[in-house]
CSV table of C-alpha atoms and ligand atoms in Angstrom, one decimal:
chain,number,residue,atom,x,y,z
A,1,MET,CA,-10.1,-13.4,5.7
A,2,THR,CA,-13.2,-15.3,6.5
A,3,GLY,CA,-16.7,-14.5,7.6
A,4,ASN,CA,-17.1,-10.9,8.7
A,5,ARG,CA,-13.4,-10.3,8.8
A,6,THR,CA,-13.6,-7.6,6.1
A,7,LYS,CA,-13.7,-3.8,6.2
A,8,ALA,CA,-17.5,-4.0,5.7
A,9,GLY,CA,-17.7,-6.6,8.6
A,10,LYS,CA,-15.7,-4.3,10.8
A,11,ALA,CA,-17.8,-1.3,9.9
A,12,ARG,CA,-21.0,-3.2,10.9
A,13,PHE,CA,-19.9,-5.3,13.8
A,14,GLY,CA,-16.9,-3.3,15.3
A,15,ALA,CA,-13.6,-4.8,16.3
A,16,ASP,CA,-15.3,-8.1,17.2
A,17,ALA,CA,-15.5,-8.9,13.5
A,18,MET,CA,-11.7,-8.8,13.4
A,19,ALA,CA,-11.2,-10.8,16.6
A,20,PRO,CA,-8.5,-13.5,16.5
A,21,ALA,CA,-9.6,-17.1,16.6
A,22,THR,CA,-8.0,-17.7,20.0
A,23,ASP,CA,-7.5,-15.3,22.9
A,24,THR,CA,-3.9,-16.3,23.1
A,25,LEU,CA,-2.6,-14.1,20.3
A,26,PRO,CA,-3.6,-10.4,20.1
A,27,GLY,CA,-5.5,-9.1,17.1
A,28,VAL,CA,-4.9,-5.8,15.3
A,29,PHE,CA,-7.8,-4.2,17.2
A,30,PRO,CA,-8.1,-2.5,19.6
A,31,ARG,CA,-5.3,-0.2,18.4
A,32,GLU,CA,-3.1,1.5,20.9
A,33,MET,CA,-3.9,5.2,20.7
A,34,GLY,CA,-1.3,8.0,21.2
A,35,PRO,CA,-1.6,9.5,24.6
A,36,ASN,CA,-2.4,13.0,23.1
A,37,ALA,CA,-5.3,11.7,21.0
A,38,MET,CA,-8.1,12.8,23.4
A,39,ALA,CA,-6.5,16.2,24.0
A,40,TYR,CA,-6.2,16.8,20.2
A,41,LEU,CA,-9.8,15.8,19.6
A,42,GLN,CA,-10.9,18.0,22.5
A,43,GLU,CA,-9.1,20.9,20.8
A,44,VAL,CA,-11.0,20.3,17.6
A,45,ILE,CA,-14.3,20.3,19.6
A,46,ASP,CA,-13.4,23.3,21.8
A,47,SER,CA,-12.4,25.3,18.7
A,48,GLY,CA,-15.9,24.7,17.2
A,49,LEU,CA,-14.2,23.0,14.2
A,50,GLY,CA,-11.9,26.1,13.8
A,51,SER,CA,-8.7,24.3,14.9
A,52,ASN,CA,-5.4,24.2,12.9
A,53,MET,CA,-5.2,20.4,13.4
A,54,ILE,CA,-4.9,19.6,9.7
A,55,GLN,CA,-1.9,21.9,9.4
A,56,ARG,CA,-0.3,20.4,12.5
A,57,PHE,CA,-0.8,16.9,11.2
A,58,THR,CA,0.6,17.7,7.7
A,59,ASP,CA,3.6,19.6,9.2
A,60,TYR,CA,4.4,16.7,11.5
A,61,LEU,CA,4.3,14.1,8.7
A,62,ALA,CA,6.4,16.3,6.3
A,63,GLU,CA,9.0,16.9,9.0
A,64,MET,CA,9.1,13.3,10.0
A,65,HIS,CA,10.0,12.5,6.4
A,66,GLY,CA,12.2,15.6,5.8
A,67,ARG,CA,9.9,16.7,2.9
A,68,LYS,CA,8.8,20.2,2.2
A,69,TYR,CA,5.1,19.9,1.5
A,70,CYS,CA,2.2,17.8,2.6
A,71,ILE,CA,-1.6,17.6,1.8
A,72,GLY,CA,-3.8,15.6,4.1
A,73,THR,CA,-6.5,13.4,2.4
A,74,THR,CA,-9.2,11.0,3.5
A,75,GLY,CA,-7.1,7.9,2.5
A,76,CYS,CA,-4.3,6.6,0.3
A,77,THR,CA,-6.9,5.9,-2.5
A,78,GLN,CA,-7.7,9.6,-2.3
A,79,ALA,CA,-4.1,10.7,-2.0
A,80,ILE,CA,-3.3,8.8,-5.2
A,81,PHE,CA,-6.4,10.3,-6.8
A,82,ALA,CA,-5.2,13.8,-5.7
A,83,ALA,CA,-1.7,13.0,-7.2
A,84,MET,CA,-3.3,12.0,-10.5
A,85,ILE,CA,-5.5,15.1,-10.6
A,86,ALA,CA,-2.4,17.2,-10.1
A,87,MET,CA,-0.4,15.6,-12.9
A,88,ASP,CA,-2.4,16.9,-15.8
A,89,PHE,CA,-1.5,14.0,-18.1
A,90,GLU,CA,-3.7,13.3,-21.1
A,91,PRO,CA,-6.4,10.6,-21.0
A,92,GLY,CA,-4.8,7.4,-22.4
A,93,ASP,CA,-1.4,8.2,-21.0
A,94,GLU,CA,0.2,5.2,-19.4
A,95,ILE,CA,1.4,4.7,-15.8
A,96,ILE,CA,3.5,1.7,-15.0
A,97,VAL,CA,2.2,0.1,-11.8
A,98,SER,CA,3.5,-2.5,-9.4
A,99,PRO,CA,1.6,-5.8,-10.1
A,100,ILE,CA,0.8,-6.8,-6.5
A,101,SER,CA,-1.3,-4.2,-4.7
A,102,ASP,CA,-4.7,-3.0,-3.5
A,103,TYR,CA,-7.3,-1.5,-5.9
A,104,GLY,CA,-6.7,1.8,-4.1
A,105,THR,CA,-3.3,2.0,-6.0
A,106,ILE,CA,-5.1,2.3,-9.4
A,107,ALA,CA,-8.5,3.8,-8.6
A,108,GLY,CA,-7.2,7.4,-9.0
A,109,ILE,CA,-5.4,6.4,-12.2
A,110,LEU,CA,-8.7,5.1,-13.7
A,111,LEU,CA,-10.7,8.1,-12.5
A,112,GLU,CA,-8.4,10.4,-14.5
A,113,ASN,CA,-8.7,8.0,-17.5
A,114,TYR,CA,-5.0,7.2,-17.5
A,115,ILE,CA,-4.0,3.6,-18.3
A,116,PRO,CA,-2.4,1.4,-15.7
A,117,VAL,CA,0.3,-0.9,-17.2
A,118,TYR,CA,1.4,-3.6,-14.8
A,119,ALA,CA,5.1,-4.4,-14.6
A,120,ASP,CA,6.0,-7.8,-13.2
A,121,ALA,CA,7.6,-8.6,-9.8
A,122,ALA,CA,11.1,-9.8,-9.4
A,123,PRO,CA,11.3,-13.6,-9.3
A,124,GLY,CA,10.3,-14.8,-5.8
A,125,ALA,CA,9.4,-11.3,-4.6
A,126,ALA,CA,6.3,-9.2,-4.0
A,127,LEU,CA,7.9,-6.0,-5.3
A,128,ILE,CA,8.2,-4.5,-8.7
A,129,ASP,CA,11.1,-5.5,-10.9
A,130,PRO,CA,13.1,-2.6,-12.3
A,131,ASP,CA,13.9,-4.6,-15.5
A,132,SER,CA,10.2,-5.2,-16.1
A,133,ILE,CA,9.6,-1.4,-15.7
A,134,GLU,CA,12.1,-0.8,-18.5
A,135,GLN,CA,10.4,-3.3,-20.7
A,136,ARG,CA,7.0,-1.6,-20.3
A,137,ILE,CA,8.1,2.0,-21.2
A,138,THR,CA,6.5,3.3,-24.3
A,139,ASP,CA,6.0,6.7,-25.9
A,140,ARG,CA,2.8,7.1,-23.8
A,141,THR,CA,4.4,6.3,-20.4
A,142,ARG,CA,4.3,9.3,-18.1
A,143,ALA,CA,4.9,7.9,-14.6
A,144,ILE,CA,5.8,4.9,-12.5
A,145,MET,CA,3.6,4.0,-9.5
A,146,VAL,CA,5.8,2.1,-7.1
A,147,VAL,CA,4.1,0.2,-4.3
A,148,HIS,CA,6.2,-0.5,-1.2
A,149,LYS,CA,4.3,-3.7,-0.6
A,150,LEU,CA,4.1,-5.4,2.9
A,151,GLY,CA,6.4,-2.8,4.4
A,152,LEU,CA,9.4,-3.0,2.0
A,153,CYS,CA,10.7,-0.8,-0.7
A,154,PRO,CA,12.0,-2.2,-4.1
A,155,ASP,CA,15.3,-1.1,-5.4
A,156,MET,CA,14.6,2.7,-5.4
A,157,ALA,CA,18.0,3.8,-6.7
A,158,ARG,CA,17.5,1.8,-9.9
A,159,ILE,CA,13.9,2.8,-10.3
A,160,MET,CA,14.7,6.5,-9.9
A,161,ALA,CA,17.6,6.2,-12.4
A,162,ILE,CA,15.2,4.6,-14.9
A,163,ALA,CA,12.6,7.4,-14.3
A,164,ARG,CA,15.1,10.2,-14.7
A,165,ARG,CA,16.6,8.7,-17.9
A,166,ASN,CA,13.1,8.5,-19.4
A,167,ASP,CA,11.7,11.7,-18.0
A,168,LEU,CA,9.0,9.9,-15.9
A,169,ILE,CA,7.4,11.1,-12.7
A,170,VAL,CA,7.7,8.6,-9.8
A,171,ILE,CA,4.8,8.2,-7.3
A,172,GLU,CA,5.4,6.1,-4.2
A,173,ASP,CA,2.5,4.2,-2.7
A,174,VAL,CA,3.7,4.1,0.9
A,175,CYS,CA,0.4,2.9,2.2
A,176,GLN,CA,1.9,-0.3,3.7
A,177,ALA,CA,5.4,0.8,4.4
A,178,ILE,CA,5.6,3.9,6.6
A,179,LEU,CA,9.1,4.1,8.1
A,180,ALA,CA,10.5,1.4,5.9
A,181,LYS,CA,14.0,2.2,4.6
A,182,CYS,CA,16.0,1.5,1.5
A,183,ASN,CA,19.8,2.1,1.9
A,184,GLY,CA,19.1,4.3,4.9
A,185,GLN,CA,16.6,6.5,3.1
A,186,ILE,CA,13.0,6.5,4.4
A,187,ALA,CA,10.1,5.3,2.2
A,188,GLY,CA,8.2,8.3,0.8
A,189,THR,CA,11.3,10.4,0.2
A,190,PHE,CA,12.4,8.9,-3.2
A,191,GLY,CA,9.8,9.9,-5.7
A,192,ASP,CA,8.3,13.1,-6.9
A,193,LEU,CA,5.2,12.4,-4.8
A,194,ALA,CA,4.5,9.9,-2.0
A,195,CYS,CA,1.1,8.8,-0.9
A,196,PHE,CA,0.2,7.5,2.6
A,197,SER,CA,-2.7,5.7,4.3
A,198,PHE,CA,-3.8,6.2,7.9
A,199,ASP,CA,-6.7,3.7,7.6
A,200,ALA,CA,-7.6,2.1,10.9
A,201,GLU,CA,-5.7,-1.2,10.2
A,202,LYS,CA,-2.6,0.3,8.7
A,203,THR,CA,0.7,0.5,10.6
A,204,CYS,CA,-0.3,4.0,11.8
A,205,GLY,CA,-4.1,3.9,12.1
A,206,GLY,CA,-6.0,7.1,12.3
A,207,ASP,CA,-9.5,5.8,11.4
A,208,VAL,CA,-9.6,7.3,7.9
A,209,GLY,CA,-6.8,9.4,6.5
A,210,GLY,CA,-4.0,9.7,4.0
A,211,ALA,CA,-1.5,12.3,2.7
A,212,VAL,CA,0.6,13.2,-0.2
A,213,LEU,CA,4.2,14.4,0.3
A,214,THR,CA,6.3,16.2,-2.2
A,215,ASP,CA,9.3,18.6,-2.4
A,216,ASP,CA,8.2,20.1,-5.6
A,217,PRO,CA,6.6,23.6,-5.2
A,218,ASP,CA,4.7,23.4,-8.5
A,219,ILE,CA,3.2,20.0,-7.7
A,220,PHE,CA,2.3,21.2,-4.2
A,221,LYS,CA,0.6,24.3,-5.6
A,222,ARG,CA,-1.5,22.2,-7.9
A,223,LEU,CA,-2.4,19.8,-5.1
A,224,GLU,CA,-3.3,22.6,-2.8
A,225,GLN,CA,-5.5,24.3,-5.4
A,226,ARG,CA,-7.3,21.0,-6.3
A,227,VAL,CA,-7.7,19.3,-2.9
A,228,PRO,CA,-8.4,21.8,-0.2
A,229,GLY,CA,-9.2,24.4,-2.9
A,230,ARG,CA,-11.4,22.0,-5.0
A,231,GLY,CA,-10.0,23.5,-8.2
A,232,ALA,CA,-11.1,27.1,-7.6
A,233,VAL,CA,-9.4,30.5,-7.2
A,234,THR,CA,-11.2,33.4,-5.8
A,235,GLU,CA,-11.7,36.4,-8.1
A,236,PRO,CA,-12.3,39.7,-6.4
A,237,GLY,CA,-15.9,40.9,-7.1
A,238,PHE,CA,-17.0,37.5,-8.4
A,239,GLY,CA,-16.1,34.7,-6.0
A,240,ARG,CA,-14.9,31.2,-6.8
A,241,VAL,CA,-13.8,30.4,-10.4
A,242,TYR,CA,-13.0,26.8,-11.1
A,243,LEU,CA,-9.9,26.6,-13.2
A,244,ASN,CA,-9.4,22.8,-12.8
A,245,ARG,CA,-11.2,19.7,-11.7
A,246,GLY,CA,-10.9,19.6,-8.0
A,247,PHE,CA,-12.4,17.3,-5.5
A,248,ALA,CA,-13.3,17.2,-1.8
A,249,LEU,CA,-10.6,14.8,-0.6
A,250,GLN,CA,-9.3,16.7,2.4
A,251,ILE,CA,-8.7,14.8,5.7
A,252,PRO,CA,-11.2,15.8,8.4
A,253,GLN,CA,-9.9,17.6,11.5
A,254,CYS,CA,-10.8,14.7,13.9
A,255,SER,CA,-8.9,12.2,11.7
A,256,ALA,CA,-6.0,14.6,11.6
A,257,ALA,CA,-6.0,14.8,15.4
A,258,VAL,CA,-6.1,11.0,15.9
A,259,THR,CA,-3.5,10.4,13.2
A,260,LEU,CA,-1.1,13.1,14.6
A,261,ALA,CA,-1.3,11.5,18.1
A,262,ASN,CA,-0.7,8.1,16.6
A,263,LEU,CA,2.3,9.3,14.5
A,264,GLU,CA,3.9,10.5,17.7
A,265,ILE,CA,4.1,6.9,19.0
A,266,LEU,CA,4.9,5.2,15.7
A,267,PRO,CA,8.7,4.8,15.7
A,268,PRO,CA,9.0,2.5,18.8
A,269,GLN,CA,6.0,0.5,17.5
A,270,VAL,CA,7.7,-0.1,14.2
A,271,LYS,CA,10.9,-1.1,16.1
A,272,GLN,CA,8.8,-3.7,18.0
A,273,ARG,CA,7.2,-5.0,14.8
A,274,GLN,CA,10.7,-5.4,13.3
A,275,ALA,CA,12.2,-7.2,16.3
A,276,THR,CA,9.3,-9.7,16.6
A,277,ALA,CA,9.2,-10.3,12.8
A,278,ALA,CA,12.9,-10.9,12.7
A,279,ALA,CA,12.5,-13.5,15.5
A,280,LEU,CA,9.7,-15.3,13.6
A,281,ASP,CA,11.9,-15.2,10.4
A,282,ARG,CA,14.5,-17.2,12.3
A,283,LEU,CA,12.0,-19.8,13.4
A,284,ILE,CA,10.4,-20.1,10.0
A,285,ASP,CA,13.8,-20.6,8.2
A,286,ASP,CA,14.4,-23.5,10.6
A,287,ILE,CA,11.3,-25.3,9.3
A,288,PRO,CA,12.2,-27.3,6.1
A,289,GLY,CA,9.8,-26.4,3.2
A,290,LEU,CA,9.1,-22.9,4.5
A,291,SER,CA,11.1,-19.8,4.0
A,292,SER,CA,10.9,-16.2,5.3
A,293,TYR,CA,10.5,-13.3,2.9
A,294,ASN,CA,14.0,-12.4,1.7
A,295,VAL,CA,14.7,-8.8,2.8
A,296,PRO,CA,17.5,-7.6,0.5
A,297,ASP,CA,20.7,-6.1,2.0
A,298,GLY,CA,20.3,-2.4,2.8
A,299,HIS,CA,16.5,-2.7,3.1
A,300,THR,CA,14.5,-2.2,6.3
A,301,HIS,CA,11.1,-3.8,6.4
A,302,SER,CA,8.5,-2.0,8.5
A,303,TYR,CA,6.1,-5.0,8.7
A,304,TRP,CA,2.5,-4.0,8.0
A,305,MET,CA,2.2,-7.6,7.0
A,306,TYR,CA,4.2,-10.7,7.7
A,307,GLY,CA,4.3,-13.7,5.4
A,308,PHE,CA,6.3,-16.8,4.6
A,309,ILE,CA,6.8,-18.8,1.4
A,310,VAL,CA,5.6,-22.4,1.2
A,311,ASP,CA,7.4,-25.0,-1.0
A,312,PRO,CA,4.3,-26.9,-2.3
A,313,ASP,CA,6.4,-30.0,-3.0
A,314,ALA,CA,7.4,-30.3,0.6
A,315,PHE,CA,3.9,-31.0,2.0
A,316,THR,CA,1.0,-33.4,1.4
A,317,CYS,CA,-1.5,-30.5,1.7
A,318,THR,CA,-2.0,-27.6,-0.7
A,319,VAL,CA,-0.7,-24.1,0.1
A,320,ASP,CA,-4.4,-23.1,0.6
A,321,GLN,CA,-4.9,-25.9,3.1
A,322,PHE,CA,-1.7,-25.0,4.8
A,323,ALA,CA,-2.9,-21.3,5.1
A,324,GLN,CA,-6.3,-22.4,6.4
A,325,GLN,CA,-4.7,-24.4,9.1
A,326,VAL,CA,-2.5,-21.5,10.1
A,327,GLU,CA,-5.6,-19.4,10.6
A,328,ALA,CA,-7.6,-22.2,12.3
A,329,ALA,CA,-4.6,-22.5,14.7
A,330,GLY,CA,-5.3,-18.9,15.9
A,331,ILE,CA,-3.2,-16.6,13.7
A,332,GLN,CA,-5.8,-14.0,12.7
A,333,ALA,CA,-6.6,-13.5,9.1
A,334,ALA,CA,-3.8,-15.7,7.8
A,335,GLY,CA,-4.3,-16.7,4.2
A,336,LEU,CA,-3.2,-16.3,0.6
A,337,GLY,CA,-3.5,-12.9,-1.0
A,338,ARG,CA,-4.3,-13.9,-4.6
A,339,TYR,CA,-6.6,-10.9,-5.0
A,340,TYR,CA,-3.6,-8.6,-4.7
A,341,LEU,CA,-2.8,-9.6,-8.3
A,342,LEU,CA,-4.4,-6.5,-9.9
A,343,ALA,CA,-4.2,-8.0,-13.3
A,344,ASP,CA,-6.6,-10.7,-12.2
A,345,GLY,CA,-8.5,-8.8,-9.5
A,346,VAL,CA,-9.7,-6.0,-11.7
A,347,PRO,CA,-11.3,-7.8,-14.7
A,348,PHE,CA,-13.4,-4.9,-15.8
A,349,LEU,CA,-10.2,-3.3,-17.2
A,350,ARG,CA,-9.7,-6.4,-19.4
A,351,ASP,CA,-13.3,-6.0,-20.8
A,352,GLN,CA,-12.8,-2.3,-21.4
A,353,ALA,CA,-9.4,-2.9,-23.1
A,354,LEU,CA,-10.7,-5.7,-25.3
A,355,ALA,CA,-13.7,-3.6,-26.3
A,356,ARG,CA,-11.4,-0.6,-27.0
A,357,GLN,CA,-13.6,1.5,-24.8
A,358,PHE,CA,-12.3,4.9,-23.7
A,359,PRO,CA,-9.5,5.5,-22.8
A,360,TYR,CA,-8.4,2.4,-24.6
A,361,SER,CA,-10.0,3.9,-27.8
A,362,GLN,CA,-7.5,6.8,-27.7
A,363,PRO,CA,-5.2,6.9,-30.7
A,364,PRO,CA,-2.4,6.1,-30.4
A,365,ALA,CA,-2.7,3.5,-27.7
A,366,SER,CA,1.0,2.6,-27.9
A,367,TYR,CA,0.9,-0.4,-25.7
A,368,ASP,CA,-0.6,-3.6,-27.0
A,369,TYR,CA,-3.3,-4.5,-24.5
A,370,TYR,CA,-4.5,-7.5,-26.3
A,371,PRO,CA,-4.7,-10.4,-25.5
A,372,ASP,CA,-3.3,-10.8,-22.0
A,373,SER,CA,-2.1,-7.5,-20.5
A,374,TYR,CA,-4.9,-7.6,-18.0
A,375,THR,CA,-4.5,-11.2,-16.9
A,376,GLY,CA,-2.0,-12.8,-14.6
A,377,ASP,CA,-0.2,-14.1,-17.7
A,378,ALA,CA,1.3,-10.7,-18.1
A,379,VAL,CA,3.0,-10.8,-14.7
A,380,PRO,CA,3.9,-14.5,-14.1
A,381,HIS,CA,6.5,-13.8,-11.3
A,382,ALA,CA,3.9,-11.9,-9.3
A,383,ARG,CA,1.3,-14.6,-9.8
A,384,ASP,CA,3.7,-17.4,-8.8
A,385,PHE,CA,4.7,-15.5,-5.7
A,386,LEU,CA,1.1,-15.1,-4.5
A,387,GLU,CA,0.5,-18.9,-5.0
A,388,ARG,CA,3.0,-19.7,-2.4
A,389,TRP,CA,2.8,-16.9,0.1
A,390,VAL,CA,0.9,-17.1,3.4
A,391,ARG,CA,0.5,-13.8,5.1
A,392,TRP,CA,-1.3,-12.0,7.9
A,393,PHE,CA,-1.5,-8.6,9.5
A,394,TRP,CA,1.5,-8.0,11.8
A,395,THR,CA,1.0,-5.9,15.0
A,396,GLU,CA,3.2,-4.1,17.5
A,397,LYS,CA,1.2,-6.0,20.2
A,398,TYR,CA,3.1,-9.2,19.4
A,399,ASP,CA,5.9,-10.0,21.9
A,400,MET,CA,8.5,-12.8,21.9
A,401,ASN,CA,6.1,-15.2,23.6
A,402,HIS,CA,3.6,-14.7,20.8
A,403,VAL,CA,6.4,-15.3,18.3
A,404,ASP,CA,7.4,-18.5,20.0
A,405,LEU,CA,3.8,-19.6,20.0
A,406,MET,CA,3.3,-18.8,16.3
A,407,GLY,CA,6.6,-20.6,15.4
A,408,ARG,CA,5.3,-23.7,17.3
A,409,LEU,CA,1.9,-23.6,15.6
A,410,ILE,CA,3.4,-23.3,12.2
A,411,ARG,CA,6.0,-26.0,12.8
A,412,ASP,CA,3.3,-28.3,14.0
A,413,ILE,CA,1.3,-27.8,10.8
A,414,ALA,CA,4.4,-28.4,8.7
A,415,GLU,CA,5.3,-31.6,10.5
A,416,ARG,CA,1.8,-33.0,10.3
A,417,HIS,CA,1.8,-32.5,6.5
A,418,ARG,CA,5.4,-33.3,5.7
A,419,ARG,CA,5.7,-35.3,2.5
B,1,PLP,C1,-0.8,-0.6,-1.3
B,1,PLP,C2,-2.1,0.1,-1.0
B,1,PLP,N1,-2.4,1.3,-1.7
B,1,PLP,C3,-3.5,1.9,-1.4
B,1,PLP,C4,-4.5,1.4,-0.5
B,1,PLP,C5,-5.7,2.2,-0.2
B,1,PLP,O1,-5.6,2.9,1.0
B,1,PLP,P1,-6.8,3.6,1.8
B,1,PLP,O2,-7.6,2.4,2.4
B,1,PLP,O3,-6.2,4.5,2.8
B,1,PLP,O4,-7.6,4.3,0.8
B,1,PLP,C6,-4.2,0.3,0.2
B,1,PLP,C7,-5.2,-0.3,1.2
B,1,PLP,O5,-5.0,-1.3,1.8
B,1,PLP,C8,-3.0,-0.4,-0.1
B,1,PLP,O6,-2.7,-1.5,0.6
């Protein structure tokens, strides 16, 4: 992203900050809002903030995924934090994490003083490699945090088998992949817990919002007590007694109202994203030197982001220059996503680990953090992928004419720089 095209820019300048460089291609904003959004908001207002909107939102999301329990939060960062609070691991316990993600995936891990251990991606892929997970398991490993990056699940059958064999909890970060599927099963229904985002620019935007889904009644009880309950129980004759660390992470009623209305229109929007992205894949694969992201058999991509892979040897320009030209041609926010490599993007962890500061001071820190666990050297496949991958936000507003235009723009750049 360039200039003000950041979350901070959008907060300050509104949707104009996220406007596309041309008026030919639509941008992500303004989002289409579900037809019931205003009625649901009105209900919240008319009830004097006494509505049951949060319950209706959580029931809807749980039912949509066929899961038993749901807690609404103010974002996916907070959903993951809530999941971490509910786990009751020990400080210094290790959680194996996908290497390519947003800081929100690990923030809750760090706040609970657990240790994120990055597994590598599969070669040529953005998703965690089950073999690498197995290599990272130690006697301190307690959980696997699987990120369904871009809109795509990794091999969940293998990951769940590894987890069960090693008695590990699986948390799915579904932030980017609502309604993606793996062998017919929907994202967010594999792990012990699944965390969602309804941030304004996500596939289902609800302004701020998130959720945790689970089928486990004990996990749900802990989540309920620590998120809406903030860690307290009420003792007769005394009042609130705080039995655990809780935190004010609950989704507000207005966000629940907007998100509920937008969930109601989500399935056809995802279908539209899939149809247009598949059409662009065909055009990209027809351009020598470029290739579409390989969606493995049995997987259904829900396309929060679209991207293609550039063979750097095929062109006279660098991959960065290629991406800059894609954005300059009018494809909003196209660029490389190097910052998604958490091992490089979160350097304070490296400093903390090298200095053996808490929780890295905890005996026994069973994983050898020194010298390169918190650099891209630890996850070379993930790093290599991000060096060659040009991506941008996909939107249900794209139609086949937009796809044709994008295909032509990208082909033109490729031909101008062909080696
Ligand atoms: C994979 C992933 N996890 C977590 C987050 C954090 O989500 P939120 O902005 O809802 O806190 C993001 C945000 O982009 C993300 O992409």
